[in-house]
PDB file of C-alpha atoms in Angstrom:
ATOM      1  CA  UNK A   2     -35.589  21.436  -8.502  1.00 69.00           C
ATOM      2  CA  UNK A   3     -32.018  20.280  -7.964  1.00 80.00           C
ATOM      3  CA  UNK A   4     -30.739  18.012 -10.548  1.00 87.00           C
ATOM      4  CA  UNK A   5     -28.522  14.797  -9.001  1.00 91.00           C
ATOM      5  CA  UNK A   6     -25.398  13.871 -10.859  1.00 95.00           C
ATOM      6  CA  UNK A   7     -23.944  10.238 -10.680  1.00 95.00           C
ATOM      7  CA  UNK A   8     -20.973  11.574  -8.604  1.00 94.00           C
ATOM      8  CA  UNK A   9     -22.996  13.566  -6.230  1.00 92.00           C
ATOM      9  CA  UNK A  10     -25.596  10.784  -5.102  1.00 90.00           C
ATOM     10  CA  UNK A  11     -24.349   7.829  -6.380  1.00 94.00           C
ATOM     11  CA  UNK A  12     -26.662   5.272  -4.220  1.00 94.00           C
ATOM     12  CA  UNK A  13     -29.932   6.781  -5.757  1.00 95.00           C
ATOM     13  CA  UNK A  14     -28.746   5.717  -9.642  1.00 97.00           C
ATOM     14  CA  UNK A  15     -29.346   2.489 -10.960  1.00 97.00           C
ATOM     15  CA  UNK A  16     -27.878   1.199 -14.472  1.00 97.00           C
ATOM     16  CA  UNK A  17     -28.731  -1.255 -17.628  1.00 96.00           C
ATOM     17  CA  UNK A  18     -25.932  -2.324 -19.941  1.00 96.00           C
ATOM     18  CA  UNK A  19     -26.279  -0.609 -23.140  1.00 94.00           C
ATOM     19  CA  UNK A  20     -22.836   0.129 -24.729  1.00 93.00           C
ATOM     20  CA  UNK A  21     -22.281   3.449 -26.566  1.00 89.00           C
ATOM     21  CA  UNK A  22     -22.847   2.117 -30.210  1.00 86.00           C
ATOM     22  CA  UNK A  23     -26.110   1.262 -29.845  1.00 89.00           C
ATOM     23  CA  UNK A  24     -27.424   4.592 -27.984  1.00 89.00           C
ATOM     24  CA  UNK A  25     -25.522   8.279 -27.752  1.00 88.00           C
ATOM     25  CA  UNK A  26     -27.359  10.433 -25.401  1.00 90.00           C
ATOM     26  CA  UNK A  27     -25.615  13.821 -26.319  1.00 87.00           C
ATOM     27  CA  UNK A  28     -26.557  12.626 -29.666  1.00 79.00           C
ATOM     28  CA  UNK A  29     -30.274  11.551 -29.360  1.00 82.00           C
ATOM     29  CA  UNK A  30     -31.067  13.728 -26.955  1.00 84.00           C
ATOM     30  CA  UNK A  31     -30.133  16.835 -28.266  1.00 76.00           C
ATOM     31  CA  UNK A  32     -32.284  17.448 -31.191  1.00 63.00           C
ATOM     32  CA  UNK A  33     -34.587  16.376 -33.265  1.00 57.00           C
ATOM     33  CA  UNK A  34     -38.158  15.380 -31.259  1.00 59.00           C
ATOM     34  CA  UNK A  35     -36.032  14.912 -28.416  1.00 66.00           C
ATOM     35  CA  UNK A  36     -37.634  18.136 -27.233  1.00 71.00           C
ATOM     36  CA  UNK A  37     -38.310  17.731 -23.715  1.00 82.00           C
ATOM     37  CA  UNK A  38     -34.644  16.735 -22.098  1.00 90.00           C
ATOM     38  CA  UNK A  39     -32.280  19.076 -20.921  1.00 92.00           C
ATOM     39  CA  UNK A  40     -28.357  19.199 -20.417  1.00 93.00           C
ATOM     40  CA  UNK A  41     -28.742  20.735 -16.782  1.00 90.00           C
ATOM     41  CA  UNK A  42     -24.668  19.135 -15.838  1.00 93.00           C
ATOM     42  CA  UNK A  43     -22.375  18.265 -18.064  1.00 95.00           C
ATOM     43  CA  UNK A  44     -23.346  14.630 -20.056  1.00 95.00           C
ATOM     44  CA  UNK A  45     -26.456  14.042 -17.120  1.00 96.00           C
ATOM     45  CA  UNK A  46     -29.653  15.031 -19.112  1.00 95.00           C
ATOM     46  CA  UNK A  47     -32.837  15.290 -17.688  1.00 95.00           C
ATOM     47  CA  UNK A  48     -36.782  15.155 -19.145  1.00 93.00           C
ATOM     48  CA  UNK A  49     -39.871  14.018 -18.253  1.00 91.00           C
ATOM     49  CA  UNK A  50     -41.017  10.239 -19.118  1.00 89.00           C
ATOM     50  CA  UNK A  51     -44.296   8.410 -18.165  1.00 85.00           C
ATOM     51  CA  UNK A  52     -45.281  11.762 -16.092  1.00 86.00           C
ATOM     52  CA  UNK A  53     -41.705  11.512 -13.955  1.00 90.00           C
ATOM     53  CA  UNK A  54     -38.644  13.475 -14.033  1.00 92.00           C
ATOM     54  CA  UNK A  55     -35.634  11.774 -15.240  1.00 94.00           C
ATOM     55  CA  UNK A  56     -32.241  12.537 -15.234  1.00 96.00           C
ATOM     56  CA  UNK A  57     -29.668  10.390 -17.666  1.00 97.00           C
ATOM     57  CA  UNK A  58     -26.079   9.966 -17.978  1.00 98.00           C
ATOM     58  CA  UNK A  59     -23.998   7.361 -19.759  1.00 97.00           C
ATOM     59  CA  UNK A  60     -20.429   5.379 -19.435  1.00 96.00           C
ATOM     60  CA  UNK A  61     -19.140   3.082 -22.242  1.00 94.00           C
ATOM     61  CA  UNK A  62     -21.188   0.036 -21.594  1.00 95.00           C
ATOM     62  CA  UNK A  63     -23.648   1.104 -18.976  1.00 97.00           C
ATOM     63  CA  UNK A  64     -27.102   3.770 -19.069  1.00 97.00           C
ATOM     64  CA  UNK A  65     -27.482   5.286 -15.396  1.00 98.00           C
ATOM     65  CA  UNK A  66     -30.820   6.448 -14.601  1.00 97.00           C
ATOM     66  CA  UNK A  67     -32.262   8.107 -11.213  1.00 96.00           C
ATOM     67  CA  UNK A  68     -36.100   9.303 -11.074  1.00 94.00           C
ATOM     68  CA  UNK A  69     -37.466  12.025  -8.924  1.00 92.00           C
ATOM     69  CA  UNK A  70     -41.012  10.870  -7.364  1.00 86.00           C
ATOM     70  CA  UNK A  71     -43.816  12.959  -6.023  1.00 80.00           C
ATOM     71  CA  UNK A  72     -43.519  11.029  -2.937  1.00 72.00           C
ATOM     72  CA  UNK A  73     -40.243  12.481  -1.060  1.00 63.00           C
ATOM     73  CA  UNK A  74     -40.325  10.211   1.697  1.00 58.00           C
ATOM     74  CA  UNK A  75     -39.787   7.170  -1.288  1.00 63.00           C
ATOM     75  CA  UNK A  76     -36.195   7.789  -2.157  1.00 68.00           C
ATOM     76  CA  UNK A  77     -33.983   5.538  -3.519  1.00 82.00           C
ATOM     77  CA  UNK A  78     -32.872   4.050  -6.680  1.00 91.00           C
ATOM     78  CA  UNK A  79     -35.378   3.249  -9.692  1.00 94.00           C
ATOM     79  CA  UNK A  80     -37.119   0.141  -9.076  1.00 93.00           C
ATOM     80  CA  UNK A  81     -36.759  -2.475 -12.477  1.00 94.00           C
ATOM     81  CA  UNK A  82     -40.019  -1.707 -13.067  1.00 93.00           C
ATOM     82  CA  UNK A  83     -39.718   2.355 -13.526  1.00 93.00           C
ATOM     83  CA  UNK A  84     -36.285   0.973 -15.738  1.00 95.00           C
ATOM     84  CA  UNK A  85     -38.968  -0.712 -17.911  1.00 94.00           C
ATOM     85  CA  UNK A  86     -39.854   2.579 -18.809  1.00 92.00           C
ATOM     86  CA  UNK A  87     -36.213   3.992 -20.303  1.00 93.00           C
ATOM     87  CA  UNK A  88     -35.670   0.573 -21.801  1.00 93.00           C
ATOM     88  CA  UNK A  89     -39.218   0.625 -23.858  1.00 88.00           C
ATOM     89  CA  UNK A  90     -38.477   4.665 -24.444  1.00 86.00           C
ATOM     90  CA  UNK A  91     -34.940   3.802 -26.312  1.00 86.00           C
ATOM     91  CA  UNK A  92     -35.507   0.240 -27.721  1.00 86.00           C
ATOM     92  CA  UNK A  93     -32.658  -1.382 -25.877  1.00 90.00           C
ATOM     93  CA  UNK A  94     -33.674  -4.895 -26.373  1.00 90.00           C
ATOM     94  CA  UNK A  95     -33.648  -4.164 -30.447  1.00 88.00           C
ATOM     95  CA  UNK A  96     -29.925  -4.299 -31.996  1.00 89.00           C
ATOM     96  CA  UNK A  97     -28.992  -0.868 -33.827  1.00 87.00           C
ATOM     97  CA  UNK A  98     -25.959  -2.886 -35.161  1.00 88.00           C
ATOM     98  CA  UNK A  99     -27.676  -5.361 -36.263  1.00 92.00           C
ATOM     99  CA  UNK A 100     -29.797  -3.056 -37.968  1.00 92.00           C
ATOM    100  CA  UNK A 101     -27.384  -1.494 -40.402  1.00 90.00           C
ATOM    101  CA  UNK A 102     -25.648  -4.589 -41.176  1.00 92.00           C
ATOM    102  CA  UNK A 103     -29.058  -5.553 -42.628  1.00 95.00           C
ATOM    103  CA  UNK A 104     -29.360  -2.280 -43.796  1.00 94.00           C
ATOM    104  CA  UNK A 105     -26.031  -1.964 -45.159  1.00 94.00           C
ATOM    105  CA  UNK A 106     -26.092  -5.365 -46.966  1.00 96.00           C
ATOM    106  CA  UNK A 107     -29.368  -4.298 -49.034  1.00 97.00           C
ATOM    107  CA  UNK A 108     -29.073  -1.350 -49.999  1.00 96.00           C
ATOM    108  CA  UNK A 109     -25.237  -0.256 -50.694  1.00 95.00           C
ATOM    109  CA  UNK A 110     -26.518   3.309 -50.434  1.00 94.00           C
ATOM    110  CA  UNK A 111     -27.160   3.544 -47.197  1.00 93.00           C
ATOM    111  CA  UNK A 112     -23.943   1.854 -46.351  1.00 92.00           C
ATOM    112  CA  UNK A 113     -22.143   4.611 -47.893  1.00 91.00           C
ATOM    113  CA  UNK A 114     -23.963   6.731 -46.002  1.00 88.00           C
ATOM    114  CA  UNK A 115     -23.764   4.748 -42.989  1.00 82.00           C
ATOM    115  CA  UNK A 116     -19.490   4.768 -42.907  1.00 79.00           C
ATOM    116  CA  UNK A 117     -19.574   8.570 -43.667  1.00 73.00           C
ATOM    117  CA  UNK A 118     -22.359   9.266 -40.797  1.00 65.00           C
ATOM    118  CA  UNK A 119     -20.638   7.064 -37.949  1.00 52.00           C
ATOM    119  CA  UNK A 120     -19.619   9.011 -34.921  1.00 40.00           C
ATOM    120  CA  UNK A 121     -16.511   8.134 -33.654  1.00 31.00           C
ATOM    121  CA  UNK A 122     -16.003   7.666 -29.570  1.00 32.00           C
ATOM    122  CA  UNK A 123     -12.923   9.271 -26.790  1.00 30.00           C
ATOM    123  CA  UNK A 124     -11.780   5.632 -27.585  1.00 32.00           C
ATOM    124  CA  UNK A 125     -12.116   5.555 -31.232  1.00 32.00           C
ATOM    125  CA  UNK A 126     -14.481   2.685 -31.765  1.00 33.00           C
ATOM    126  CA  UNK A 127     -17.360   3.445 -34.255  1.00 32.00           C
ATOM    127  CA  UNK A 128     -20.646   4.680 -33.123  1.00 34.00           C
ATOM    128  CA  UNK A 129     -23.925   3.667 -34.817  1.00 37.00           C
ATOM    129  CA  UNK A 130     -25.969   6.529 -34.756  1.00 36.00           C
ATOM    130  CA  UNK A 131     -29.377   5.926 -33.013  1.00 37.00           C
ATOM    131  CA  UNK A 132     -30.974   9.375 -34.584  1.00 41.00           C
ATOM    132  CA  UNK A 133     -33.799  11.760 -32.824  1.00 35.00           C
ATOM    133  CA  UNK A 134     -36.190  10.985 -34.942  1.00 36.00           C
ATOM    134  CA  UNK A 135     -35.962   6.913 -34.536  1.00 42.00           C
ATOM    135  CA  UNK A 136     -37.052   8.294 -31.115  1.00 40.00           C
ATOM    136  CA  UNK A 137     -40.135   9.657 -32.213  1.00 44.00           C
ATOM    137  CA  UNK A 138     -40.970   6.438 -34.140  1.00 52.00           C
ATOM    138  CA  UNK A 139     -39.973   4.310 -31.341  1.00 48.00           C
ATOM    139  CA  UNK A 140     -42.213   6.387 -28.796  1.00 51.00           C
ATOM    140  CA  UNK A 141     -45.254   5.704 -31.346  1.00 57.00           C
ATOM    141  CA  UNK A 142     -44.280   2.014 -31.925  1.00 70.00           C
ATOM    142  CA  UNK A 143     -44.301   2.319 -35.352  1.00 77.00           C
ATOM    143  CA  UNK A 144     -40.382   1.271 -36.542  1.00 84.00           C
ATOM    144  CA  UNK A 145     -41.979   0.567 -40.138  1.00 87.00           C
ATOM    145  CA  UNK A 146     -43.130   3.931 -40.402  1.00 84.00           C
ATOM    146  CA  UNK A 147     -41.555   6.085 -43.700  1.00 86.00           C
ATOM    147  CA  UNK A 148     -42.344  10.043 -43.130  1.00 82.00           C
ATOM    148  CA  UNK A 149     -42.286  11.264 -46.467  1.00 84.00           C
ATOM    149  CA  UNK A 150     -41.887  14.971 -47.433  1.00 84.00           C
ATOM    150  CA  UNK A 151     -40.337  17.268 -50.042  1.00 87.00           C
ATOM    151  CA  UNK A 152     -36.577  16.436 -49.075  1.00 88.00           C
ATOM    152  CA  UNK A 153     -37.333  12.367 -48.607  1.00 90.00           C
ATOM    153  CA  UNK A 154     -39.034  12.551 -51.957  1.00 91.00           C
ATOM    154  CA  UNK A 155     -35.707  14.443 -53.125  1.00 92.00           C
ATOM    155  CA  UNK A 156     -33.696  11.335 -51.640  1.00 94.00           C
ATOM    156  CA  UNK A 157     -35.786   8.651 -53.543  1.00 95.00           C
ATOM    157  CA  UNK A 158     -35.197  10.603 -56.718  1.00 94.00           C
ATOM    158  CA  UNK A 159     -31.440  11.483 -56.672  1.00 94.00           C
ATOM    159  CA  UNK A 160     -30.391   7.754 -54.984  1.00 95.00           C
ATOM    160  CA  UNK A 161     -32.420   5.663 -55.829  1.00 96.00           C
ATOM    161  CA  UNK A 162     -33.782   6.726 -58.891  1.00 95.00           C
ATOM    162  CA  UNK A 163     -36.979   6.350 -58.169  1.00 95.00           C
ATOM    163  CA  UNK A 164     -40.445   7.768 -59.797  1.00 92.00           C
ATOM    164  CA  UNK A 165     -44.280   7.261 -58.939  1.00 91.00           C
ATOM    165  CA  UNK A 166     -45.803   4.569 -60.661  1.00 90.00           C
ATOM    166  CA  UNK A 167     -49.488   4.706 -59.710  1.00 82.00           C
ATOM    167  CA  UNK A 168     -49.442   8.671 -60.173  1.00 80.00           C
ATOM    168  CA  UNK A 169     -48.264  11.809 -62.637  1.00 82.00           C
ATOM    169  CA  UNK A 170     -46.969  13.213 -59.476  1.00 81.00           C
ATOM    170  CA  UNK A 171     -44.242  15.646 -59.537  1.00 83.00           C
ATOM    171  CA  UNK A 172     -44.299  15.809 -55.605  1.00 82.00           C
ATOM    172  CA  UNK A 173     -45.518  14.804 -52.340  1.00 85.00           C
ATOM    173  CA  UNK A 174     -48.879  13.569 -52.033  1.00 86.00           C
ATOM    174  CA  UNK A 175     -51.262  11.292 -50.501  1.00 86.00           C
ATOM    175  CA  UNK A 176     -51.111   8.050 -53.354  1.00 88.00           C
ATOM    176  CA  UNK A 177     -47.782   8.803 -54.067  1.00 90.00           C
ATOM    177  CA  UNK A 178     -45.789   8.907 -50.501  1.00 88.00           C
ATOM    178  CA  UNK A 179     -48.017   5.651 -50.022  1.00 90.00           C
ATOM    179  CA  UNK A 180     -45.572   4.220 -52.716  1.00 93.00           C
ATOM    180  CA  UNK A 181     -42.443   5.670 -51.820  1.00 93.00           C
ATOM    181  CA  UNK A 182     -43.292   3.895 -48.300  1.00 92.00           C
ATOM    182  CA  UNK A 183     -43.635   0.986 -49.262  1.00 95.00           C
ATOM    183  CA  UNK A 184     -40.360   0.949 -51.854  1.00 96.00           C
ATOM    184  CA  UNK A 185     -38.478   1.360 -48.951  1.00 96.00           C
ATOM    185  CA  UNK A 186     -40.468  -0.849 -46.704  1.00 95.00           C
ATOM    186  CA  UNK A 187     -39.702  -3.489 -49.259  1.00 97.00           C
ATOM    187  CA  UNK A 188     -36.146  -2.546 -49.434  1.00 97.00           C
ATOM    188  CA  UNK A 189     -35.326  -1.771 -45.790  1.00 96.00           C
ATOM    189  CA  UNK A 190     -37.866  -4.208 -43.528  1.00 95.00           C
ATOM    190  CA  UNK A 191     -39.943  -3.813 -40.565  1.00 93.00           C
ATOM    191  CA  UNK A 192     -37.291  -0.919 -38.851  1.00 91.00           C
ATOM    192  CA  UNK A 193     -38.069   1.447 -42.314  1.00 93.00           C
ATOM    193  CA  UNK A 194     -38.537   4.275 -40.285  1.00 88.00           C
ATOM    194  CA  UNK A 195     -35.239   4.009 -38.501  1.00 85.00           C
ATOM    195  CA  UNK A 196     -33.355   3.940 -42.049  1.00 90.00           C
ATOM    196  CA  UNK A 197     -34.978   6.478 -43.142  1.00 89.00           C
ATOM    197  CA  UNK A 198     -34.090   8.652 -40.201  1.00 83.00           C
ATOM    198  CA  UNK A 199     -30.571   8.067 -40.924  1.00 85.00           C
ATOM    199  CA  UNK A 200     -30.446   9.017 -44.207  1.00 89.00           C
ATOM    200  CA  UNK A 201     -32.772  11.977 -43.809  1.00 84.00           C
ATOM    201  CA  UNK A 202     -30.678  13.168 -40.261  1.00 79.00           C
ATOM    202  CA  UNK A 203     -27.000  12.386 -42.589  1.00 81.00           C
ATOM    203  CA  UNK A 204     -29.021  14.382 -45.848  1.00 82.00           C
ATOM    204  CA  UNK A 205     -29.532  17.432 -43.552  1.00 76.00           C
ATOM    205  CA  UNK A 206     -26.035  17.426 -42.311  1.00 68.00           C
ATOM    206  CA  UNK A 207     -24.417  18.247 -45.348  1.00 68.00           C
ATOM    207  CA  UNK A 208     -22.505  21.547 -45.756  1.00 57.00           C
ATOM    208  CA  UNK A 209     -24.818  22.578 -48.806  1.00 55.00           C
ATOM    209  CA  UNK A 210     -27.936  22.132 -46.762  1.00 49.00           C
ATOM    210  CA  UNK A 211     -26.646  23.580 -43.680  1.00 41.00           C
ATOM    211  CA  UNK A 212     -25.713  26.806 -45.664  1.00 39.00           C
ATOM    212  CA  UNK A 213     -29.195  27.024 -46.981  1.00 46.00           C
ATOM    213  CA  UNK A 214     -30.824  26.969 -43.768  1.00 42.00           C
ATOM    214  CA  UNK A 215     -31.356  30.842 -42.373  1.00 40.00           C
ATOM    215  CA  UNK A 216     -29.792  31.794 -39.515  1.00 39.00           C
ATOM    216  CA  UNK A 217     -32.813  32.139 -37.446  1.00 39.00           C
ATOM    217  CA  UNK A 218     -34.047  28.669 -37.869  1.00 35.00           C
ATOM    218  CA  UNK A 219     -30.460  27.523 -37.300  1.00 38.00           C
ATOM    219  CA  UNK A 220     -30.846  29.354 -33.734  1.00 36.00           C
ATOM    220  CA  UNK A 221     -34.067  28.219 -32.705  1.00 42.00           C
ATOM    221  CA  UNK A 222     -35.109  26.610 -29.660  1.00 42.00           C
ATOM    222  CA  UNK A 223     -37.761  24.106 -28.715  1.00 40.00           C
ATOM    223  CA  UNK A 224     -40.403  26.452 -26.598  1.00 45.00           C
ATOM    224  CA  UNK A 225     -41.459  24.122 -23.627  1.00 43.00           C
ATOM    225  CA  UNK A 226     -41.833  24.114 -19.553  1.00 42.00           C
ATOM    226  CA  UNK A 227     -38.184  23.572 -18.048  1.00 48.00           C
ATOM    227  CA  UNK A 228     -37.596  20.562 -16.756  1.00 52.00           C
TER     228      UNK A 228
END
């Protein structure tokens, strides 16, 4: 199928203000469990949502969005009610800015982290960084939700300082990732899971952990039907 671009057929794109810091589509998009969404022009991605082809693209304050329906006789720009669908997808109407202030003014970790992790726009205003994986969360409603493996167990340990209490364990497992969810429940609030996938996202991005990766998993691509 032909992909539109905003330039091309401008009359079949409709738009919702959402400004850059609170959602970064080459960002989101582009890894993580973002696996279905594809960069087929330059900045207009497209992937399937709600069993419809999308395709995205972004300005400073505004997310365009045009859907391709079964029905080619129904053209014309998405309807508010097919927007519903990108708006519940990327938790628009919750505040990513908002967010790490809380975040930020609890736990002076993370704020470090925060400042060092921001991505920084053409214009030079900071960017929040709305991760991949707060995608994945988001998609199963579930914004208090902690994954917990070997490297978040790692984190806990080296910045926070923090140890098992209801078990001997020396790793992951069931009774003790219960725990370590619910320390940072308790420290971080109902959006958990979105902290964590900053920290976790920012961990992985260090040189040191970057270098450790091998090269083949470093070149790997999502296996999937093409958009």
């Amino acid at each position: 199928m032909r992909h539109r671009t905003l330039a091309s057929s401008p009359t079949l794109w409709a738009s919702i203000p959402c400004p850059r810091s609170e959602l970064r589509l080459d960002l989101v998009l582009a890894s993580g469990q973002s696996f279905r969404w594809r960069e087929h022009s330059p900045a207009h991605w497209s992937g399937v949502l709600e069993s419809r082809v999308w395709t995205l693209t972004q300005t400073e304050g505004r997310l365009f969005c045009t859907v391709y329906r079964e029905n080619e006789d129904w053209s014309g720009r998405p309807t508010l009610e097919e927007l519903k669908a990108i708006r519940e997808y990327f938790q628009l109407d919750v505040s990513l800015a908002q967010l790490y202030r809380h975040w930020g003014s609890v736990d002076p970790h993370f704020q470090d982290v925060a400042q060092k992790f921001q991505v920084l726009t053409a214009g030079g205003s900071l960017c929040l960084l709305k991760v991949a994986d707060c995608v994945c969360l988001m998609a199963l409603d579930k914004p208090q939700a902690v994954p917990v493996d070997v490297h978040m167990w790692q984190i806990a340990q080296r910045d926070y300082s923090w140890h098992p209490t209801t078990s001997r364990a020396k790793g992951p497992n069931p009774q003790a990732n219960k725990e370590l969810g619910n320390f940072f429940r308790s420290l971080w609030g109902p959006y958990a899971g979105w902290a964590q996938a900053v920290l976790f996202s920012a961990d992985l991005r260090q040189p040191t952990h970057r270098a450790q990766e091998p090269p083949a998993k470093r070149r790997k691509a999502s296996k999937g039907p093409e958009v």
